[in-house]
């Protein structure tokens, strides 16, 4: 795709969002310095604001969400420790096994159909304190849960997990790539939602629309260690203020419009649920991710996405028969209506149509 079509509806991911004109202006005008020496005023402002918004002691700008999660896992574990995470979580499936390859930790899988772990599921996979067993060090939650379709943790459930994990000396990290989507859907503040978590990673570059960057938030002690590992992993950047300037706008302004993405996702879900041969429980869609099953069309998910593409509708396959639509600031209601029109056509003209 060298030149995208004017009416392209890109539902592959909220990572495809482009910086707004206000972000580009702020980037051009950003005051900068060498952030490895803590001298970039714009990065310092972004880190201060992120810490304030989450009511944590400190924050750190990191190049990617993957590096943020890896840094947190590295801080909270020793080589040979286990990290409890959900089977389809991002840290387990989409981070190149960095927790093992780099941090030396092992994922220990818990499974929840909706991606949302309970203490009962976590407790069942904690290793006994026996010297010849590897030891559990960390629980990693994902809110919203990407591969389960943007599902949410009720805050009381997060608090319950944190209290019980802390009682047995485990740390709890949140992969909150889309924590602001969760906050908008729940009508709660990210500070209240994450109060008892030991560390949180969130992305500026997803639904918040910044071109680059994620944040870690936590205690000053955690962030001091995180800064060392960021440098060790090659993420100590210099005049990063040009990126942080866009991040500041993403952080302050973008959460205000996420409800539009959720309304569009609910619209997509309601319509998809009425399309013969596509399977989706629309009531499970609460944020900006819609995942439906296309097996009955006779196409697999790759083939289904390929059939949408000539109509300038882009989607991603997330499993053999699972297709994902993600709404974001660069897709409007008219685009979603066109996506539904095309999806309906594709689903009705498949191999087994009329069979
Ligand atoms: C995108 C994503 C990440 C990592 O983000 P990158 O910036 O692409 O490294 C982590 N967790 C979840 C749930 C994500 O969706």
Short mmCIF file of C-alpha atoms and ligand atoms in Angstrom, two decimals:
data_model
loop_
_atom_site.label_atom_id
_atom_site.label_comp_id
_atom_site.label_asym_id
_atom_site.label_seq_id
_atom_site.Cartn_x
_atom_site.Cartn_y
_atom_site.Cartn_z
CA UNK A 1 0.00 0.00 0.00
CA UNK A 2 2.13 2.88 -1.23
CA UNK A 3 -0.59 5.52 -1.54
CA UNK A 4 -3.57 4.79 0.66
CA UNK A 5 -6.96 5.28 -0.99
CA UNK A 6 -8.86 8.38 0.11
CA UNK A 7 -11.70 6.29 1.51
CA UNK A 8 -9.49 3.70 3.18
CA UNK A 9 -10.97 2.39 6.42
CA UNK A 10 -8.06 0.97 8.38
CA UNK A 11 -9.44 -1.18 11.20
CA UNK A 12 -6.28 -3.28 11.62
CA UNK A 13 -5.16 -1.59 14.83
CA UNK A 14 -5.19 1.68 16.76
CA UNK A 15 -1.41 1.74 16.19
CA UNK A 16 -2.14 3.04 12.68
CA UNK A 17 -3.33 6.42 13.99
CA UNK A 18 -1.38 9.38 12.60
CA UNK A 19 -0.29 12.38 14.69
CA UNK A 20 -2.78 15.26 14.60
CA UNK A 21 -1.81 18.71 13.23
CA UNK A 22 -1.61 19.95 16.86
CA UNK A 23 0.83 17.14 17.68
CA UNK A 24 2.98 17.92 14.65
CA UNK A 25 3.10 21.62 15.62
CA UNK A 26 4.03 20.76 19.21
CA UNK A 27 6.73 18.39 17.93
CA UNK A 28 8.22 21.09 15.70
CA UNK A 29 8.26 23.61 18.54
CA UNK A 30 9.30 21.27 21.38
CA UNK A 31 12.00 22.40 23.78
CA UNK A 32 14.57 19.61 23.96
CA UNK A 33 17.71 18.47 25.76
CA UNK A 34 19.61 15.24 26.37
CA UNK A 35 17.21 12.94 28.19
CA UNK A 36 19.95 10.47 29.18
CA UNK A 37 21.23 13.37 31.34
CA UNK A 38 17.60 14.05 32.45
CA UNK A 39 17.85 17.42 30.66
CA UNK A 40 14.96 17.22 28.21
CA UNK A 41 12.34 19.62 29.64
CA UNK A 42 9.51 18.22 27.51
CA UNK A 43 10.20 14.61 28.52
CA UNK A 44 10.44 15.74 32.15
CA UNK A 45 7.05 17.47 31.83
CA UNK A 46 5.46 14.37 30.25
CA UNK A 47 6.83 12.11 33.00
CA UNK A 48 5.61 14.51 35.71
CA UNK A 49 2.12 14.72 34.19
CA UNK A 50 1.85 10.93 33.76
CA UNK A 51 2.81 10.42 37.41
CA UNK A 52 0.26 13.07 38.51
CA UNK A 53 -2.55 11.61 36.43
CA UNK A 54 -1.92 8.10 37.83
CA UNK A 55 -1.20 9.49 41.34
CA UNK A 56 2.07 7.51 41.42
CA UNK A 57 5.45 8.84 42.54
CA UNK A 58 7.19 8.75 39.18
CA UNK A 59 6.99 7.88 35.48
CA UNK A 60 9.35 7.01 32.63
CA UNK A 61 8.97 7.56 28.89
CA UNK A 62 9.88 4.40 26.95
CA UNK A 63 10.11 3.87 23.18
CA UNK A 64 7.56 1.04 23.04
CA UNK A 65 5.03 -0.82 25.11
CA UNK A 66 7.02 -4.01 24.63
CA UNK A 67 10.09 -2.40 26.19
CA UNK A 68 7.96 -1.02 29.03
CA UNK A 69 6.59 -4.46 29.87
CA UNK A 70 10.04 -6.05 29.59
CA UNK A 71 11.58 -3.42 31.88
CA UNK A 72 8.86 -4.00 34.50
CA UNK A 73 9.33 -7.78 34.31
CA UNK A 74 13.10 -7.32 34.62
CA UNK A 75 12.71 -5.08 37.69
CA UNK A 76 10.32 -7.48 39.46
CA UNK A 77 11.97 -10.84 38.71
CA UNK A 78 15.26 -12.73 38.95
CA UNK A 79 16.47 -15.25 36.36
CA UNK A 80 14.50 -18.48 36.77
CA UNK A 81 11.40 -16.81 38.26
CA UNK A 82 7.92 -17.28 36.83
CA UNK A 83 5.49 -14.61 35.65
CA UNK A 84 1.80 -15.46 35.81
CA UNK A 85 -0.03 -14.14 32.76
CA UNK A 86 -3.13 -14.94 30.74
CA UNK A 87 -2.63 -17.33 27.79
CA UNK A 88 -3.47 -14.81 25.05
CA UNK A 89 -1.86 -11.84 26.80
CA UNK A 90 0.49 -9.58 24.85
CA UNK A 91 3.46 -10.40 27.14
CA UNK A 92 2.96 -14.10 26.39
CA UNK A 93 2.25 -14.04 22.66
CA UNK A 94 3.54 -10.87 21.03
CA UNK A 95 6.77 -9.84 22.74
CA UNK A 96 9.10 -12.44 21.19
CA UNK A 97 9.42 -14.27 24.52
CA UNK A 98 11.54 -11.34 25.72
CA UNK A 99 10.70 -12.14 29.32
CA UNK A 100 12.62 -15.41 28.81
CA UNK A 101 15.12 -14.40 26.12
CA UNK A 102 16.22 -11.21 27.91
CA UNK A 103 14.88 -11.11 31.49
CA UNK A 104 15.37 -14.86 32.09
CA UNK A 105 11.84 -15.35 33.44
CA UNK A 106 9.30 -17.99 32.44
CA UNK A 107 5.66 -17.30 31.62
CA UNK A 108 3.27 -19.36 33.73
CA UNK A 109 -0.06 -19.43 31.97
CA UNK A 110 -3.51 -18.95 33.44
CA UNK A 111 -6.47 -19.10 31.07
CA UNK A 112 -9.67 -17.07 31.02
CA UNK A 113 -12.09 -17.10 28.07
CA UNK A 114 -12.63 -13.35 28.42
CA UNK A 115 -8.95 -12.71 29.20
CA UNK A 116 -9.84 -11.40 32.66
CA UNK A 117 -8.10 -13.29 35.45
CA UNK A 118 -9.52 -13.89 38.90
CA UNK A 119 -7.50 -14.53 42.04
CA UNK A 120 -8.78 -18.12 41.96
CA UNK A 121 -7.19 -18.68 38.53
CA UNK A 122 -3.96 -16.99 39.59
CA UNK A 123 -3.70 -18.84 42.91
CA UNK A 124 -4.01 -22.17 41.10
CA UNK A 125 -0.74 -21.59 39.20
CA UNK A 126 1.42 -20.10 41.97
CA UNK A 127 4.38 -22.41 42.56
CA UNK A 128 4.80 -23.93 46.00
CA UNK A 129 7.67 -22.55 48.08
CA UNK A 130 9.91 -25.60 47.59
CA UNK A 131 13.57 -25.11 46.83
CA UNK A 132 13.54 -27.36 43.73
CA UNK A 133 10.60 -25.49 42.09
CA UNK A 134 11.06 -22.30 40.12
CA UNK A 135 9.36 -19.48 42.02
CA UNK A 136 6.50 -17.18 41.11
CA UNK A 137 7.57 -13.53 41.35
CA UNK A 138 5.07 -11.50 39.38
CA UNK A 139 1.49 -11.42 38.15
CA UNK A 140 0.91 -9.53 34.90
CA UNK A 141 -2.63 -8.38 34.07
CA UNK A 142 -3.79 -6.85 30.78
CA UNK A 143 -6.49 -4.13 30.80
CA UNK A 144 -8.11 -3.90 28.33
CA UNK A 145 -7.40 -7.42 27.11
CA UNK A 146 -6.54 -7.12 23.44
CA UNK A 147 -7.03 -10.66 22.11
CA UNK A 148 -10.17 -11.29 24.14
CA UNK A 149 -11.78 -8.32 22.37
CA UNK A 150 -10.96 -5.29 24.52
CA UNK A 151 -12.48 -6.76 27.67
CA UNK A 152 -12.24 -4.99 31.04
CA UNK A 153 -11.19 -5.67 34.59
CA UNK A 154 -13.67 -4.43 37.19
CA UNK A 155 -11.51 -2.31 39.53
CA UNK A 156 -12.66 -4.30 42.58
CA UNK A 157 -11.25 -7.44 40.93
CA UNK A 158 -7.87 -5.75 40.33
CA UNK A 159 -7.83 -4.63 43.96
CA UNK A 160 -8.69 -8.13 45.15
CA UNK A 161 -5.87 -9.65 43.05
CA UNK A 162 -3.38 -7.04 44.29
CA UNK A 163 -4.27 -7.53 47.96
CA UNK A 164 -4.00 -11.32 47.76
CA UNK A 165 -0.86 -11.26 45.60
CA UNK A 166 0.85 -8.82 47.96
CA UNK A 167 -0.10 -11.00 50.94
CA UNK A 168 2.02 -13.78 49.40
CA UNK A 169 4.79 -11.36 48.38
CA UNK A 170 4.06 -11.24 44.66
CA UNK A 171 4.21 -8.02 42.65
CA UNK A 172 1.47 -7.09 40.18
CA UNK A 173 2.26 -5.32 36.89
CA UNK A 174 -0.42 -4.00 34.56
CA UNK A 175 -0.02 -4.09 30.81
CA UNK A 176 -2.34 -1.13 30.42
CA UNK A 177 -1.60 -0.47 26.76
CA UNK A 178 -5.27 0.63 26.53
CA UNK A 179 -5.91 1.63 30.14
CA UNK A 180 -7.55 4.89 29.03
CA UNK A 181 -10.05 2.92 26.96
CA UNK A 182 -10.83 0.92 30.09
CA UNK A 183 -11.15 4.13 32.16
CA UNK A 184 -13.60 5.68 29.69
CA UNK A 185 -15.69 2.49 29.51
CA UNK A 186 -15.80 2.15 33.30
CA UNK A 187 -16.28 5.88 33.93
CA UNK A 188 -13.44 5.79 36.46
CA UNK A 189 -10.06 7.55 36.74
CA UNK A 190 -6.89 5.66 35.82
CA UNK A 191 -5.53 6.66 39.25
CA UNK A 192 -8.36 4.91 41.09
CA UNK A 193 -8.19 1.90 38.76
CA UNK A 194 -4.45 1.36 39.26
CA UNK A 195 -3.98 2.43 42.89
CA UNK A 196 -2.80 -0.95 44.19
CA UNK A 197 -0.74 -2.06 41.21
CA UNK A 198 3.05 -2.03 41.62
CA UNK A 199 3.71 -0.84 38.08
CA UNK A 200 1.70 0.17 35.03
CA UNK A 201 2.67 0.43 31.38
CA UNK A 202 0.40 2.37 29.05
CA UNK A 203 0.74 3.30 25.37
CA UNK A 204 0.63 6.84 23.99
CA UNK A 205 0.87 5.40 20.49
CA UNK A 206 -2.37 3.39 20.36
CA UNK A 207 -5.80 4.97 20.77
CA UNK A 208 -4.26 8.13 22.21
CA UNK A 209 -2.79 8.78 18.77
CA UNK A 210 0.83 9.77 19.49
CA UNK A 211 3.27 8.60 16.82
CA UNK A 212 5.72 6.93 19.24
CA UNK A 213 6.02 6.01 22.87
CA UNK A 214 4.70 4.40 26.01
CA UNK A 215 5.00 5.19 29.72
CA UNK A 216 5.83 3.29 32.86
CA UNK A 217 4.44 4.58 36.15
CA UNK A 218 5.12 3.41 39.70
CA UNK A 219 7.09 4.22 42.83
CA UNK A 220 10.24 6.36 42.63
CA UNK A 221 12.29 3.27 43.53
CA UNK A 222 10.71 1.27 40.69
CA UNK A 223 11.25 4.06 38.15
CA UNK A 224 14.88 4.53 39.23
CA UNK A 225 15.54 0.86 38.46
CA UNK A 226 13.44 1.02 35.29
CA UNK A 227 15.60 3.89 34.00
CA UNK A 228 18.71 1.72 34.34
CA UNK A 229 17.13 -1.19 32.42
CA UNK A 230 15.77 1.16 29.76
CA UNK A 231 19.37 2.21 29.10
CA UNK A 232 20.60 -1.40 29.21
CA UNK A 233 17.98 -2.41 26.62
CA UNK A 234 19.04 0.40 24.30
CA UNK A 235 16.14 2.73 25.06
CA UNK A 236 18.06 5.70 26.48
CA UNK A 237 17.18 8.34 23.91
CA UNK A 238 18.54 11.87 23.55
CA UNK A 239 16.41 14.85 22.34
CA UNK A 240 13.23 12.85 22.91
CA UNK A 241 11.23 15.99 23.59
CA UNK A 242 10.09 15.93 19.96
CA UNK A 243 8.26 12.69 20.76
CA UNK A 244 7.20 13.65 24.28
CA UNK A 245 5.56 16.82 22.91
CA UNK A 246 3.12 14.68 20.92
CA UNK A 247 2.78 12.37 23.92
CA UNK A 248 1.71 15.26 26.15
CA UNK A 249 -1.14 16.16 23.80
CA UNK A 250 -2.09 12.48 23.55
CA UNK A 251 -2.18 12.20 27.34
CA UNK A 252 -4.10 15.42 28.03
CA UNK A 253 -6.51 15.56 25.09
CA UNK A 254 -7.08 12.14 23.55
CA UNK A 255 -8.93 10.39 26.40
CA UNK A 256 -11.74 12.95 25.95
CA UNK A 257 -12.73 11.45 22.61
CA UNK A 258 -12.27 7.69 23.21
CA UNK A 259 -16.01 7.29 23.86
CA UNK A 260 -16.53 7.90 20.13
CA UNK A 261 -14.33 4.90 19.30
CA UNK A 262 -16.31 2.78 21.74
CA UNK A 263 -19.63 3.89 20.19
CA UNK A 264 -18.26 3.00 16.74
CA UNK A 265 -17.06 -0.40 17.97
CA UNK A 266 -20.49 -1.11 19.48
CA UNK A 267 -22.10 -0.10 16.19
CA UNK A 268 -19.80 -2.50 14.30
CA UNK A 269 -20.52 -5.29 16.80
CA UNK A 270 -24.31 -4.85 16.66
CA UNK A 271 -24.25 -4.96 12.85
CA UNK A 272 -21.83 -7.90 12.60
CA UNK A 273 -24.05 -9.88 14.97
CA UNK A 274 -26.85 -9.60 12.38
CA UNK A 275 -24.72 -10.87 9.46
CA UNK A 276 -25.42 -14.51 8.56
CA UNK A 277 -22.33 -16.74 8.89
CA UNK A 278 -20.48 -14.36 11.21
CA UNK A 279 -20.48 -15.11 14.93
CA UNK A 280 -20.14 -12.44 17.61
CA UNK A 281 -21.76 -11.75 20.96
CA UNK A 282 -22.14 -7.98 20.64
CA UNK A 283 -22.74 -7.62 24.37
CA UNK A 284 -19.07 -8.44 25.02
CA UNK A 285 -17.87 -5.35 23.13
CA UNK A 286 -17.23 -2.56 25.64
CA UNK A 287 -14.23 -0.68 24.26
CA UNK A 288 -12.62 -0.26 20.81
CA UNK A 289 -11.92 -3.87 19.78
CA UNK A 290 -14.32 -6.15 17.91
CA UNK A 291 -13.35 -9.77 17.21
CA UNK A 292 -15.71 -12.05 15.29
CA UNK A 293 -15.63 -15.63 14.05
CA UNK A 294 -15.83 -16.22 10.28
CA UNK A 295 -15.55 -20.02 10.12
CA UNK A 296 -19.09 -20.51 8.78
CA UNK A 297 -18.32 -18.39 5.70
CA UNK A 298 -15.95 -21.11 4.46
CA UNK A 299 -13.09 -18.62 4.56
CA UNK A 300 -10.41 -18.53 7.19
CA UNK A 301 -9.54 -15.19 8.79
CA UNK A 302 -6.63 -14.46 6.44
CA UNK A 303 -8.85 -15.11 3.42
CA UNK A 304 -11.65 -13.04 4.92
CA UNK A 305 -9.32 -10.05 5.42
CA UNK A 306 -7.98 -10.49 1.88
CA UNK A 307 -11.54 -10.33 0.57
CA UNK A 308 -12.16 -7.03 2.39
CA UNK A 309 -8.94 -5.41 1.20
CA UNK A 310 -9.85 -4.68 -2.48
CA UNK A 311 -12.75 -2.60 -1.07
CA UNK A 312 -10.25 -0.56 1.00
CA UNK A 313 -11.40 -2.09 4.28
CA UNK A 314 -8.43 -3.34 6.29
CA UNK A 315 -8.74 -5.82 9.16
CA UNK A 316 -6.43 -8.27 10.89
CA UNK A 317 -6.68 -12.01 11.46
CA UNK A 318 -6.05 -12.78 15.14
CA UNK A 319 -6.61 -16.56 15.03
CA UNK A 320 -7.43 -19.11 12.32
CA UNK A 321 -11.08 -17.98 12.13
CA UNK A 322 -10.95 -14.74 14.15
CA UNK A 323 -11.07 -11.34 12.46
CA UNK A 324 -10.37 -8.15 14.43
CA UNK A 325 -11.70 -4.64 13.82
CA UNK A 326 -10.19 -1.88 15.98
CA UNK A 327 -11.76 1.59 16.03
CA UNK A 328 -9.68 4.74 16.57
CA UNK A 329 -9.52 8.48 15.86
CA UNK A 330 -8.78 8.05 12.17
CA UNK A 331 -11.98 6.04 11.51
CA UNK A 332 -15.37 7.80 11.62
CA UNK A 333 -18.94 6.49 11.65
CA UNK A 334 -19.26 6.77 7.86
CA UNK A 335 -16.16 4.60 7.52
CA UNK A 336 -17.64 2.04 9.91
CA UNK A 337 -20.88 2.01 7.90
CA UNK A 338 -18.91 1.29 4.74
CA UNK A 339 -16.93 -1.43 6.55
CA UNK A 340 -20.21 -3.10 7.52
CA UNK A 341 -21.57 -2.86 3.99
CA UNK A 342 -18.44 -4.55 2.60
CA UNK A 343 -18.28 -7.14 5.41
CA UNK A 344 -21.89 -8.08 4.71
CA UNK A 345 -21.14 -8.52 0.99
CA UNK A 346 -18.02 -10.60 1.63
CA UNK A 347 -19.79 -12.84 4.16
CA UNK A 348 -22.65 -13.49 1.74
CA UNK A 349 -20.49 -14.34 -1.27
CA UNK A 350 -18.27 -16.94 0.27
CA UNK A 351 -17.60 -20.49 -0.81
CA UNK A 352 -20.48 -22.07 0.97
CA UNK A 353 -22.99 -19.34 0.20
CA UNK A 354 -26.34 -20.93 -0.54
CA UNK A 355 -25.13 -24.31 0.68
C1 LIG B 1 0.42 -2.82 21.55
C2 LIG B 1 0.46 -3.52 22.84
C3 LIG B 1 1.63 -3.59 23.59
C4 LIG B 1 3.00 -3.12 23.13
O1 LIG B 1 3.07 -2.03 22.39
P1 LIG B 1 4.25 -1.65 21.36
O2 LIG B 1 4.37 -0.19 21.59
O3 LIG B 1 3.73 -2.00 20.03
O4 LIG B 1 5.48 -2.38 21.75
C5 LIG B 1 1.57 -4.20 24.82
N1 LIG B 1 0.43 -4.72 25.28
C6 LIG B 1 -0.71 -4.68 24.58
C7 LIG B 1 -1.95 -5.27 25.17
C8 LIG B 1 -0.75 -4.09 23.33
O5 LIG B 1 -1.88 -4.07 22.64
#
